[in-house]
Amino acid sequence: QVRLVESGGGLVQAGGSLRLSCAASGIIGRITFMRWYRQAPGKQRELVALITSSDATNYADVVKGRFTISRDNAENTVYLQMNSLKPEDTAVYTCNVGASNRYVDGLEYWGKGTLVTVSS
């Protein structure tokens, strides 16, 4: 059974930092990408950052220079270091992992999300 377990969310003051983690287990095959999404109250879900199997990264413009995505391949874990947090970063952050194996491509798995609240 595939599990994605996020941790690291919480309440932080504006200007502070948090580090989110998402540990994936039970995935059969090769992880192709790992992403972080977020959804703020009343807003659509948006892609925050992604990292590929070759460690290429991409970020939403609103977080560039403040957030850093990284991964530990040995632990199948993806991290999101968030610095200089702003109240508008308040959202539920969810990790999304893509995988493929010899039988099927395009597998995707989702975590349950972790809440980040940034106070002004």
PDB file of N, CA, C and O in Angstrom, residues 67-111:
ATOM      1  N   PHE A  67      11.419  29.642  -1.290  1.00  0.00           N
ATOM      2  CA  PHE A  67      11.215  28.215  -1.043  1.00  0.00           C
ATOM      3  C   PHE A  67      12.262  27.404  -1.799  1.00  0.00           C
ATOM      4  O   PHE A  67      12.681  27.782  -2.903  1.00  0.00           O
ATOM      5  N   THR A  68      12.643  26.281  -1.213  1.00  0.00           N
ATOM      6  CA  THR A  68      13.574  25.370  -1.859  1.00  0.00           C
ATOM      7  C   THR A  68      13.069  23.947  -1.713  1.00  0.00           C
ATOM      8  O   THR A  68      12.792  23.487  -0.596  1.00  0.00           O
ATOM      9  N   ILE A  69      12.952  23.261  -2.839  1.00  0.00           N
ATOM     10  CA  ILE A  69      12.538  21.861  -2.830  1.00  0.00           C
ATOM     11  C   ILE A  69      13.775  20.987  -2.976  1.00  0.00           C
ATOM     12  O   ILE A  69      14.708  21.321  -3.713  1.00  0.00           O
ATOM     13  N   SER A  70      13.782  19.879  -2.250  1.00  0.00           N
ATOM     14  CA  SER A  70      14.893  18.938  -2.344  1.00  0.00           C
ATOM     15  C   SER A  70      14.351  17.540  -2.076  1.00  0.00           C
ATOM     16  O   SER A  70      13.210  17.389  -1.627  1.00  0.00           O
ATOM     17  N   ARG A  71      15.167  16.552  -2.341  1.00  0.00           N
ATOM     18  CA  ARG A  71      14.711  15.177  -2.141  1.00  0.00           C
ATOM     19  C   ARG A  71      15.847  14.315  -1.640  1.00  0.00           C
ATOM     20  O   ARG A  71      17.016  14.583  -1.907  1.00  0.00           O
ATOM     21  N   ASP A  72      15.478  13.285  -0.918  1.00  0.00           N
ATOM     22  CA  ASP A  72      16.403  12.250  -0.469  1.00  0.00           C
ATOM     23  C   ASP A  72      15.961  10.977  -1.153  1.00  0.00           C
ATOM     24  O   ASP A  72      14.957  10.359  -0.763  1.00  0.00           O
ATOM     25  N   ASN A  73      16.687  10.578  -2.178  1.00  0.00           N
ATOM     26  CA  ASN A  73      16.264   9.421  -2.964  1.00  0.00           C
ATOM     27  C   ASN A  73      16.306   8.131  -2.140  1.00  0.00           C
ATOM     28  O   ASN A  73      15.463   7.245  -2.326  1.00  0.00           O
ATOM     29  N   ALA A  74      17.267   8.039  -1.271  1.00  0.00           N
ATOM     30  CA  ALA A  74      17.394   6.822  -0.475  1.00  0.00           C
ATOM     31  C   ALA A  74      16.199   6.632   0.451  1.00  0.00           C
ATOM     32  O   ALA A  74      15.799   5.500   0.748  1.00  0.00           O
ATOM     33  N   GLU A  75      15.630   7.740   0.898  1.00  0.00           N
ATOM     34  CA  GLU A  75      14.487   7.679   1.827  1.00  0.00           C
ATOM     35  C   GLU A  75      13.157   7.949   1.140  1.00  0.00           C
ATOM     36  O   GLU A  75      12.120   7.946   1.807  1.00  0.00           O
ATOM     37  N   ASN A  76      13.189   8.172  -0.167  1.00  0.00           N
ATOM     38  CA  ASN A  76      11.959   8.521  -0.902  1.00  0.00           C
ATOM     39  C   ASN A  76      11.204   9.661  -0.215  1.00  0.00           C
ATOM     40  O   ASN A  76       9.989   9.597  -0.004  1.00  0.00           O
ATOM     41  N   THR A  77      11.954  10.674   0.131  1.00  0.00           N
ATOM     42  CA  THR A  77      11.385  11.801   0.859  1.00  0.00           C
ATOM     43  C   THR A  77      11.657  13.097   0.109  1.00  0.00           C
ATOM     44  O   THR A  77      12.756  13.293  -0.425  1.00  0.00           O
ATOM     45  N   VAL A  78      10.663  13.942   0.068  1.00  0.00           N
ATOM     46  CA  VAL A  78      10.806  15.259  -0.533  1.00  0.00           C
ATOM     47  C   VAL A  78      10.605  16.304   0.551  1.00  0.00           C
ATOM     48  O   VAL A  78       9.791  16.119   1.462  1.00  0.00           O
ATOM     49  N   TYR A  79      11.369  17.374   0.457  1.00  0.00           N
ATOM     50  CA  TYR A  79      11.321  18.445   1.444  1.00  0.00           C
ATOM     51  C   TYR A  79      10.949  19.757   0.763  1.00  0.00           C
ATOM     52  O   TYR A  79      11.211  19.953  -0.420  1.00  0.00           O
ATOM     53  N   LEU A  80      10.370  20.638   1.540  1.00  0.00           N
ATOM     54  CA  LEU A  80      10.127  21.997   1.067  1.00  0.00           C
ATOM     55  C   LEU A  80      10.563  22.944   2.183  1.00  0.00           C
ATOM     56  O   LEU A  80       9.889  23.031   3.219  1.00  0.00           O
ATOM     57  N   GLN A  81      11.686  23.582   1.970  1.00  0.00           N
ATOM     58  CA  GLN A  81      12.163  24.582   2.917  1.00  0.00           C
ATOM     59  C   GLN A  81      11.523  25.910   2.552  1.00  0.00           C
ATOM     60  O   GLN A  81      11.699  26.393   1.432  1.00  0.00           O
ATOM     61  N   MET A  82      10.804  26.472   3.500  1.00  0.00           N
ATOM     62  CA  MET A  82      10.071  27.711   3.245  1.00  0.00           C
ATOM     63  C   MET A  82      10.615  28.794   4.156  1.00  0.00           C
ATOM     64  O   MET A  82      10.518  28.687   5.384  1.00  0.00           O
ATOM     65  N   ASN A  83      11.186  29.803   3.550  1.00  0.00           N
ATOM     66  CA  ASN A  83      11.751  30.934   4.293  1.00  0.00           C
ATOM     67  C   ASN A  83      10.988  32.205   3.960  1.00  0.00           C
ATOM     68  O   ASN A  83      10.257  32.265   2.971  1.00  0.00           O
ATOM     69  N   SER A  84      11.185  33.205   4.785  1.00  0.00           N
ATOM     70  CA  SER A  84      10.532  34.510   4.575  1.00  0.00           C
ATOM     71  C   SER A  84       9.049  34.344   4.321  1.00  0.00           C
ATOM     72  O   SER A  84       8.491  34.918   3.375  1.00  0.00           O
ATOM     73  N   LEU A  85       8.414  33.569   5.149  1.00  0.00           N
ATOM     74  CA  LEU A  85       6.999  33.268   4.949  1.00  0.00           C
ATOM     75  C   LEU A  85       6.138  34.503   5.090  1.00  0.00           C
ATOM     76  O   LEU A  85       6.420  35.409   5.892  1.00  0.00           O
ATOM     77  N   LYS A  86       5.074  34.525   4.301  1.00  0.00           N
ATOM     78  CA  LYS A  86       4.127  35.637   4.274  1.00  0.00           C
ATOM     79  C   LYS A  86       2.744  35.110   4.628  1.00  0.00           C
ATOM     80  O   LYS A  86       2.449  33.926   4.410  1.00  0.00           O
ATOM     81  N   PRO A  87       1.875  35.972   5.120  1.00  0.00           N
ATOM     82  CA  PRO A  87       0.512  35.511   5.431  1.00  0.00           C
ATOM     83  C   PRO A  87      -0.174  34.871   4.228  1.00  0.00           C
ATOM     84  O   PRO A  87      -0.953  33.923   4.397  1.00  0.00           O
ATOM     85  N   GLU A  88       0.137  35.329   3.034  1.00  0.00           N
ATOM     86  CA  GLU A  88      -0.482  34.748   1.846  1.00  0.00           C
ATOM     87  C   GLU A  88       0.041  33.352   1.510  1.00  0.00           C
ATOM     88  O   GLU A  88      -0.467  32.704   0.590  1.00  0.00           O
ATOM     89  N   ASP A  89       1.041  32.888   2.238  1.00  0.00           N
ATOM     90  CA  ASP A  89       1.495  31.502   2.079  1.00  0.00           C
ATOM     91  C   ASP A  89       0.632  30.528   2.886  1.00  0.00           C
ATOM     92  O   ASP A  89       0.812  29.312   2.786  1.00  0.00           O
ATOM     93  N   THR A  90      -0.268  31.050   3.671  1.00  0.00           N
ATOM     94  CA  THR A  90      -1.152  30.203   4.462  1.00  0.00           C
ATOM     95  C   THR A  90      -1.982  29.315   3.552  1.00  0.00           C
ATOM     96  O   THR A  90      -2.668  29.792   2.645  1.00  0.00           O
ATOM     97  N   ALA A  91      -1.893  28.010   3.778  1.00  0.00           N
ATOM     98  CA  ALA A  91      -2.590  27.041   2.922  1.00  0.00           C
ATOM     99  C   ALA A  91      -2.364  25.636   3.465  1.00  0.00           C
ATOM    100  O   ALA A  91      -1.535  25.432   4.358  1.00  0.00           O
ATOM    101  N   VAL A  92      -3.104  24.707   2.906  1.00  0.00           N
ATOM    102  CA  VAL A  92      -2.808  23.296   3.114  1.00  0.00           C
ATOM    103  C   VAL A  92      -1.834  22.874   2.019  1.00  0.00           C
ATOM    104  O   VAL A  92      -2.124  23.040   0.832  1.00  0.00           O
ATOM    105  N   TYR A  93      -0.706  22.361   2.436  1.00  0.00           N
ATOM    106  CA  TYR A  93       0.340  21.938   1.502  1.00  0.00           C
ATOM    107  C   TYR A  93       0.278  20.415   1.359  1.00  0.00           C
ATOM    108  O   TYR A  93       0.296  19.690   2.362  1.00  0.00           O
ATOM    109  N   THR A  94       0.252  19.967   0.116  1.00  0.00           N
ATOM    110  CA  THR A  94       0.083  18.549  -0.171  1.00  0.00           C
ATOM    111  C   THR A  94       1.176  18.084  -1.118  1.00  0.00           C
ATOM    112  O   THR A  94       1.495  18.778  -2.090  1.00  0.00           O
ATOM    113  N   CYS A  95       1.741  16.932  -0.826  1.00  0.00           N
ATOM    114  CA  CYS A  95       2.744  16.404  -1.748  1.00  0.00           C
ATOM    115  C   CYS A  95       2.112  15.449  -2.745  1.00  0.00           C
ATOM    116  O   CYS A  95       1.091  14.806  -2.462  1.00  0.00           O
ATOM    117  N   ASN A  96       2.718  15.403  -3.890  1.00  0.00           N
ATOM    118  CA  ASN A  96       2.245  14.613  -5.028  1.00  0.00           C
ATOM    119  C   ASN A  96       3.452  13.929  -5.649  1.00  0.00           C
ATOM    120  O   ASN A  96       4.449  14.606  -5.947  1.00  0.00           O
ATOM    121  N   VAL A  97       3.380  12.641  -5.784  1.00  0.00           N
ATOM    122  CA  VAL A  97       4.530  11.866  -6.272  1.00  0.00           C
ATOM    123  C   VAL A  97       4.128  11.093  -7.505  1.00  0.00           C
ATOM    124  O   VAL A  97       3.072  10.435  -7.523  1.00  0.00           O
ATOM    125  N   GLY A  98       4.968  11.155  -8.532  1.00  0.00           N
ATOM    126  CA  GLY A  98       4.740  10.386  -9.744  1.00  0.00           C
ATOM    127  C   GLY A  98       5.698   9.214  -9.800  1.00  0.00           C
ATOM    128  O   GLY A  98       6.824   9.291  -9.302  1.00  0.00           O
ATOM    129  N   ALA A  99       5.251   8.123 -10.403  1.00  0.00           N
ATOM    130  CA  ALA A  99       6.082   6.935 -10.486  1.00  0.00           C
ATOM    131  C   ALA A  99       5.747   6.158 -11.744  1.00  0.00           C
ATOM    132  O   ALA A  99       4.694   6.349 -12.369  1.00  0.00           O
ATOM    133  N   SER A 100       6.675   5.269 -12.096  1.00  0.00           N
ATOM    134  CA  SER A 100       6.428   4.352 -13.195  1.00  0.00           C
ATOM    135  C   SER A 100       7.138   3.041 -12.914  1.00  0.00           C
ATOM    136  O   SER A 100       8.111   3.002 -12.150  1.00  0.00           O
ATOM    137  N   ASN A 101       6.633   1.978 -13.500  1.00  0.00           N
ATOM    138  CA  ASN A 101       7.297   0.681 -13.377  1.00  0.00           C
ATOM    139  C   ASN A 101       7.184  -0.036 -14.700  1.00  0.00           C
ATOM    140  O   ASN A 101       6.681   0.512 -15.688  1.00  0.00           O
ATOM    141  N   ARG A 102       7.595  -1.250 -14.744  1.00  0.00           N
ATOM    142  CA  ARG A 102       7.647  -1.974 -16.016  1.00  0.00           C
ATOM    143  C   ARG A 102       6.255  -2.221 -16.595  1.00  0.00           C
ATOM    144  O   ARG A 102       6.107  -2.530 -17.775  1.00  0.00           O
ATOM    145  N   TYR A 103       5.260  -2.093 -15.772  1.00  0.00           N
ATOM    146  CA  TYR A 103       3.903  -2.403 -16.223  1.00  0.00           C
ATOM    147  C   TYR A 103       3.081  -1.167 -16.561  1.00  0.00           C
ATOM    148  O   TYR A 103       2.174  -1.231 -17.396  1.00  0.00           O
ATOM    149  N   VAL A 104       3.363  -0.066 -15.909  1.00  0.00           N
ATOM    150  CA  VAL A 104       2.523   1.115 -16.099  1.00  0.00           C
ATOM    151  C   VAL A 104       3.316   2.391 -15.872  1.00  0.00           C
ATOM    152  O   VAL A 104       4.200   2.445 -15.021  1.00  0.00           O
ATOM    153  N   ASP A 105       3.007   3.388 -16.684  1.00  0.00           N
ATOM    154  CA  ASP A 105       3.563   4.724 -16.522  1.00  0.00           C
ATOM    155  C   ASP A 105       2.498   5.650 -15.961  1.00  0.00           C
ATOM    156  O   ASP A 105       1.316   5.331 -15.961  1.00  0.00           O
ATOM    157  N   GLY A 106       2.945   6.810 -15.540  1.00  0.00           N
ATOM    158  CA  GLY A 106       1.999   7.850 -15.165  1.00  0.00           C
ATOM    159  C   GLY A 106       1.257   7.624 -13.865  1.00  0.00           C
ATOM    160  O   GLY A 106       0.167   8.180 -13.666  1.00  0.00           O
ATOM    161  N   LEU A 107       1.823   6.838 -12.965  1.00  0.00           N
ATOM    162  CA  LEU A 107       1.194   6.689 -11.661  1.00  0.00           C
ATOM    163  C   LEU A 107       1.362   7.977 -10.863  1.00  0.00           C
ATOM    164  O   LEU A 107       2.381   8.634 -10.960  1.00  0.00           O
ATOM    165  N   GLU A 108       0.341   8.314 -10.089  1.00  0.00           N
ATOM    166  CA  GLU A 108       0.434   9.483  -9.219  1.00  0.00           C
ATOM    167  C   GLU A 108      -0.184   9.177  -7.875  1.00  0.00           C
ATOM    168  O   GLU A 108      -1.227   8.509  -7.804  1.00  0.00           O
ATOM    169  N   TYR A 109       0.444   9.700  -6.847  1.00  0.00           N
ATOM    170  CA  TYR A 109      -0.038   9.485  -5.490  1.00  0.00           C
ATOM    171  C   TYR A 109      -0.074  10.824  -4.765  1.00  0.00           C
ATOM    172  O   TYR A 109       0.738  11.708  -5.036  1.00  0.00           O
ATOM    173  N   TRP A 110      -1.016  10.925  -3.824  1.00  0.00           N
ATOM    174  CA  TRP A 110      -1.219  12.181  -3.102  1.00  0.00           C
ATOM    175  C   TRP A 110      -1.187  11.947  -1.601  1.00  0.00           C
ATOM    176  O   TRP A 110      -1.696  10.941  -1.097  1.00  0.00           O
ATOM    177  N   GLY A 111      -0.594  12.916  -0.921  1.00  0.00           N
ATOM    178  CA  GLY A 111      -0.672  12.910   0.527  1.00  0.00           C
ATOM    179  C   GLY A 111      -1.980  13.544   0.978  1.00  0.00           C
ATOM    180  O   GLY A 111      -2.792  13.989   0.164  1.00  0.00           O
TER     181      GLY A 111
END
